[in-house]
Short mmCIF file of C-alpha atoms in Angstrom, two decimals:
data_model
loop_
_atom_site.label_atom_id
_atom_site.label_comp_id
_atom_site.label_asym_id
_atom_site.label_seq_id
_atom_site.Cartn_x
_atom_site.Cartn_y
_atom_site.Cartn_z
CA UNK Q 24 0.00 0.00 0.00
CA UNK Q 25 1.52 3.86 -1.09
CA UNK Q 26 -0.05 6.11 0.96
CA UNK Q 27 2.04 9.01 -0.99
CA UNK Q 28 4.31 9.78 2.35
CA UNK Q 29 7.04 10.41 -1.14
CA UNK Q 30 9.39 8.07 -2.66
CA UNK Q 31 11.85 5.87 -0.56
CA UNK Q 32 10.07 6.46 3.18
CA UNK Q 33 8.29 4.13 5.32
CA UNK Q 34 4.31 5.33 5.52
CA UNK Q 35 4.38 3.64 8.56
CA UNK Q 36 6.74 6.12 10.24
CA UNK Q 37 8.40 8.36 7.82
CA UNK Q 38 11.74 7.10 8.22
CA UNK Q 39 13.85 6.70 4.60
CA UNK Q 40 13.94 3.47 3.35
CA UNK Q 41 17.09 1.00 2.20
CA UNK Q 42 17.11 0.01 -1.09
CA UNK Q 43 15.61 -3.57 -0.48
CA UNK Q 44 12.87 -2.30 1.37
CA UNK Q 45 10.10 -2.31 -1.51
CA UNK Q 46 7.00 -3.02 -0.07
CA UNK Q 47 7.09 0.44 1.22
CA UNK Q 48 7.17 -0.20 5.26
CA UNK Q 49 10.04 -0.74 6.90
CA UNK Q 50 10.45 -3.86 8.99
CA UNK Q 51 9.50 -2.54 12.40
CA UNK Q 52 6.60 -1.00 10.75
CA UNK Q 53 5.65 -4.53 9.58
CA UNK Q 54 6.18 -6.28 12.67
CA UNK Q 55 4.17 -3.62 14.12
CA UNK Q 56 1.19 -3.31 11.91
CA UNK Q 57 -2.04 -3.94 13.22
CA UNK Q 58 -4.16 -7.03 11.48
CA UNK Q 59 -7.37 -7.13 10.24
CA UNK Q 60 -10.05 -7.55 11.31
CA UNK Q 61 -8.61 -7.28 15.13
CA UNK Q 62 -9.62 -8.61 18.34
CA UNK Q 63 -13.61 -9.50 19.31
CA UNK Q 64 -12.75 -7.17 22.36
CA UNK Q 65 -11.89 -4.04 20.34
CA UNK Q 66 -14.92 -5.00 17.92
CA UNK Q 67 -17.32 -5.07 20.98
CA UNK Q 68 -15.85 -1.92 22.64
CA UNK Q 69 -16.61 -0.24 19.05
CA UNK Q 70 -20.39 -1.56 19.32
CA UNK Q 71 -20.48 -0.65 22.65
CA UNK Q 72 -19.65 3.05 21.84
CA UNK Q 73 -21.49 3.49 19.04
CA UNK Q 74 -24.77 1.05 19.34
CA UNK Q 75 -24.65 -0.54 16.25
CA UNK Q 76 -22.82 -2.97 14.03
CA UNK Q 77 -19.13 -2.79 13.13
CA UNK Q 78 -18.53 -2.81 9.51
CA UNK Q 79 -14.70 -2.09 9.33
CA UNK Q 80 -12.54 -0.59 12.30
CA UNK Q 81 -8.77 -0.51 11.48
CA UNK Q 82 -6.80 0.17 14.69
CA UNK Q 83 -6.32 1.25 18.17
CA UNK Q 84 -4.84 4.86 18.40
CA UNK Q 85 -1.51 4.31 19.64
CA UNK Q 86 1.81 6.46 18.68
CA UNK Q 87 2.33 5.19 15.53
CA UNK Q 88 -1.09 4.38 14.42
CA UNK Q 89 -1.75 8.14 15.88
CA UNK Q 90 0.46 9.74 13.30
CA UNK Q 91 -1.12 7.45 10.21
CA UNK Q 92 -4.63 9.07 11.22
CA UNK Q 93 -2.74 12.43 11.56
CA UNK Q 94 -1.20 12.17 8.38
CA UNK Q 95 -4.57 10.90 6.48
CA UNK Q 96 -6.55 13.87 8.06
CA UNK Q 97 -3.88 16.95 7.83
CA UNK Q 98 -1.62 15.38 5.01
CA UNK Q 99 -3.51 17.91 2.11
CA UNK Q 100 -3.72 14.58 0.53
CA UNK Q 101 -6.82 12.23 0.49
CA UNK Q 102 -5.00 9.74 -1.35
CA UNK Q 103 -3.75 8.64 1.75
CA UNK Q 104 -7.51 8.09 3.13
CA UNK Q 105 -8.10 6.54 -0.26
CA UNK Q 106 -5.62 3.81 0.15
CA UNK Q 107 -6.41 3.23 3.89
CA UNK Q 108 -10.40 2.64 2.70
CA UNK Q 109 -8.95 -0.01 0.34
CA UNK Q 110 -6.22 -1.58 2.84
CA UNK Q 111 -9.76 -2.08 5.25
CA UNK Q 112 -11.80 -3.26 2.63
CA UNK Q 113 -9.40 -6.39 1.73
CA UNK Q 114 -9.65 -7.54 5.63
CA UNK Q 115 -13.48 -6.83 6.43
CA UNK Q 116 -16.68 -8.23 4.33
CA UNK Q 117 -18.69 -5.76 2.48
CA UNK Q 118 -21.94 -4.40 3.58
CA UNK Q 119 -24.67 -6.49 1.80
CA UNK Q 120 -25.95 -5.40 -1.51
CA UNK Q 121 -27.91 -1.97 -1.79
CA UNK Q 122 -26.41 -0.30 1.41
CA UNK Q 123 -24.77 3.12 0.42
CA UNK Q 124 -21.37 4.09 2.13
CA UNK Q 125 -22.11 7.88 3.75
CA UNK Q 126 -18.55 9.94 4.99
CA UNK Q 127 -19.49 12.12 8.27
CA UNK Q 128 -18.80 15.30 6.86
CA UNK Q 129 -16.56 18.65 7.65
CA UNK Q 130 -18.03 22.13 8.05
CA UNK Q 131 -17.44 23.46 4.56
CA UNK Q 132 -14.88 26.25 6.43
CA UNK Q 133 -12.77 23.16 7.70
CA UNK Q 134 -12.77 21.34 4.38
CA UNK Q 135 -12.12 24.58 2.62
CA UNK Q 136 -8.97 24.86 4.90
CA UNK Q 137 -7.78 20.86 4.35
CA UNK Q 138 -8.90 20.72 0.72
CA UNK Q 139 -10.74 17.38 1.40
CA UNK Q 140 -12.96 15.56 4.06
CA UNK Q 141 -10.93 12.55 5.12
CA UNK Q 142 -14.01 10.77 5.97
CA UNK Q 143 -14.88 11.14 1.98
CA UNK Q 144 -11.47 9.55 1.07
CA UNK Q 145 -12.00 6.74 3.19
CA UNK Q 146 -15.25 5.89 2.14
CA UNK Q 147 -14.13 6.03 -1.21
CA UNK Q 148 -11.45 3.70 -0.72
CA UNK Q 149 -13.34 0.91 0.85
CA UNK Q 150 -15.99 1.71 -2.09
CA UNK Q 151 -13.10 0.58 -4.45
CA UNK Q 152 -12.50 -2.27 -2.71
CA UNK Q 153 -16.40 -3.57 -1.94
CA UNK Q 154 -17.77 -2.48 -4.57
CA UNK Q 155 -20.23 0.49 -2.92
CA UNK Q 156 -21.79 3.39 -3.84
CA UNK Q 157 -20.46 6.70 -1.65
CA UNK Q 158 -23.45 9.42 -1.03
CA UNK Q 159 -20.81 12.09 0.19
CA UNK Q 160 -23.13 14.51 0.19
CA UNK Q 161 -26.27 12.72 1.87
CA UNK Q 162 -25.07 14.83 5.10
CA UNK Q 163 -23.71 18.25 5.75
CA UNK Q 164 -22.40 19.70 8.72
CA UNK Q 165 -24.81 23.13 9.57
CA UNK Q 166 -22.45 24.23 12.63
CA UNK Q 167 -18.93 24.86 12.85
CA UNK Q 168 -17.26 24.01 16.02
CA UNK Q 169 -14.40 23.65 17.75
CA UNK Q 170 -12.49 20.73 17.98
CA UNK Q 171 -14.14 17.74 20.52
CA UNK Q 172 -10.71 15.56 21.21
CA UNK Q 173 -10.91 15.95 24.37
CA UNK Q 174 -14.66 16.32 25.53
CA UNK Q 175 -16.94 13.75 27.61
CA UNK Q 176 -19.53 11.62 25.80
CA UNK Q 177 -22.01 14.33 27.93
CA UNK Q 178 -20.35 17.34 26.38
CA UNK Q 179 -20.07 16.20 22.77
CA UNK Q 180 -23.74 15.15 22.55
CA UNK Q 181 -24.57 18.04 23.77
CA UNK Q 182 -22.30 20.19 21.41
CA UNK Q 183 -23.39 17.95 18.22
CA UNK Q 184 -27.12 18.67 18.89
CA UNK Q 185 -28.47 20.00 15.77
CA UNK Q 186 -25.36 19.83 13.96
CA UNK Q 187 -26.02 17.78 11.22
CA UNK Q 188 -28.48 17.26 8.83
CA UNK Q 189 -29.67 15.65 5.92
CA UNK Q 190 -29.41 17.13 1.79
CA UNK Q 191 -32.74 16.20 -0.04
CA UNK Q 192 -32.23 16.24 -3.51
CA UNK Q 193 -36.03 16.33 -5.46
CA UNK Q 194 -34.06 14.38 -8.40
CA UNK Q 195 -32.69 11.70 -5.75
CA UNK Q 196 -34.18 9.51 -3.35
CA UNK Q 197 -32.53 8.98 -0.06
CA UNK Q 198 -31.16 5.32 0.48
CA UNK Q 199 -33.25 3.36 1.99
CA UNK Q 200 -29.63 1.92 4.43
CA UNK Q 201 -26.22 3.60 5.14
CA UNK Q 202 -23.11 2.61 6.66
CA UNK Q 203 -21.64 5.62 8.41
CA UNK Q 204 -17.46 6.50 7.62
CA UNK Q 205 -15.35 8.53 9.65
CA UNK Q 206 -11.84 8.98 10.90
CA UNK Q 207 -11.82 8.29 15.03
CA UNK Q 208 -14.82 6.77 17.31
CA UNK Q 209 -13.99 8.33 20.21
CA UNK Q 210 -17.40 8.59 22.37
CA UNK Q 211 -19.85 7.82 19.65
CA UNK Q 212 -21.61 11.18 20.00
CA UNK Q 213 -21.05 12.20 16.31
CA UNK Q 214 -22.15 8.57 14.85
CA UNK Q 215 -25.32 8.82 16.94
CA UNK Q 216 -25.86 12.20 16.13
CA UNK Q 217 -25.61 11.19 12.09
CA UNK Q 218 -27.66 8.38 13.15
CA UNK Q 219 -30.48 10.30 14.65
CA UNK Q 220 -31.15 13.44 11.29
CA UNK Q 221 -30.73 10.14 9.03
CA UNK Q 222 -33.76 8.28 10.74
CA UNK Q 223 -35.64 10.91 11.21
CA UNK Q 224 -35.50 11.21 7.50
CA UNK Q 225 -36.59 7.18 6.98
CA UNK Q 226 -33.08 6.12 6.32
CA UNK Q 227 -31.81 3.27 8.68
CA UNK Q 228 -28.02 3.29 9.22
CA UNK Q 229 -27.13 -0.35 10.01
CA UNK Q 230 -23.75 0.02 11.18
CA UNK Q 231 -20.64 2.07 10.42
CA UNK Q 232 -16.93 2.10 9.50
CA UNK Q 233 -14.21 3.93 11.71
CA UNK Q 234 -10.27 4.21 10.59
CA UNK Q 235 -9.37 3.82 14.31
CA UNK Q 236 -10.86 4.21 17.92
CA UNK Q 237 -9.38 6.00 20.40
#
């Protein structure tokens, strides 16, 4: 997998690369690198979070996992996210037929600023690799807000409420399932929050997709 870190450096960790190192990781990185589709623990700490199925979750934040994700979401570069969406796609089953991949999207300042929503590049990834259609659009983000890293599960619900909501299109109907995409599951609050403007609308999201959980 090139995730466009530039010619002759590990994506893993940056670090140049000797000549015999082709696959583009270097060996620590390797050893290192987390398997798909990971523990039944980490899968059932995901559902617990956000109270629905798992469809893909990469990896644990951890330092070098950490700068990955930091990479893929401040890089300027989705074709990092793209190739992360495929890498996922090859180690978990797709979503059964019909259900339409929807990215959790930026406030249109924010993806002015990184030139792309990471969420978008993922989903479009694992689209490549399962076959899916992406709706990146389906949501939009109608508050922008200050960063959440390090709020409760109380405090980003109630910062999230009314932040979202759902672009009807008279010339397209709204999928009848979605699997949510997005970066980091940290409390859950944004994936219920998607989760409650998309039902209200008659659209049942059975599950989502995370790059990593903090």
């Amino acid at each position: 997998m090139n995730l466009g870190w530039g010619l002759g450096r590990c994506w893993g960790c940056g670090e140049p690369l000797v000549p015999n190192e082709v696959a583009g990781m270097c060996p620590p990185c390797q050893w290192a690198w987390p398997s798909l589709p990971g523990s039944e623990a980490v899968q059932q700490l995901a559902r617990e979070r956000a109270g629905c199925a798992v469809y893909g979750l990469g990896f644990r934040l951890r330092p070098d996992t950490h700068r990955v994700v930091h990479r893929a979401k401040y890089g300027g570069f989705p074709g990092q996210g793209r190739a992360l969406g495929h890498w996922m796609a090859q180690g978990w089953p797709a979503p059964p037929r019909g259900v339409v991949l929807v990215p959790v999207p930026l406030h249109w300042r924010r993806h002015v600023r990184r030139g792309f929503n990471p969420p978008q590049a993922l989903a479009e990834g694992l689209a490549t690799g399962w076959g899916c259609e992406v709706q990146p659009k389906l949501l939009r983000r109608l508050k922008h807000r200050l960063s959440l890293t390090s709020a409760t599960r109380a405090a980003r619900q109630s910062a999230l409420r009314g932040t979202f909501g759902v672009r009807k299109d008279w010339r397209t109907a709204l999928p009848d399932r979605v699997v949510l995409v997005d970066d980091v599951l940290t409390t859950g609050a944004t994936f219920r929050a998607c989760q409650q403007v998309l039902g209200a609308e008659g659209v049942e999201v059975v599950g989502g997709v995370w790059l990593a959980m903090g």
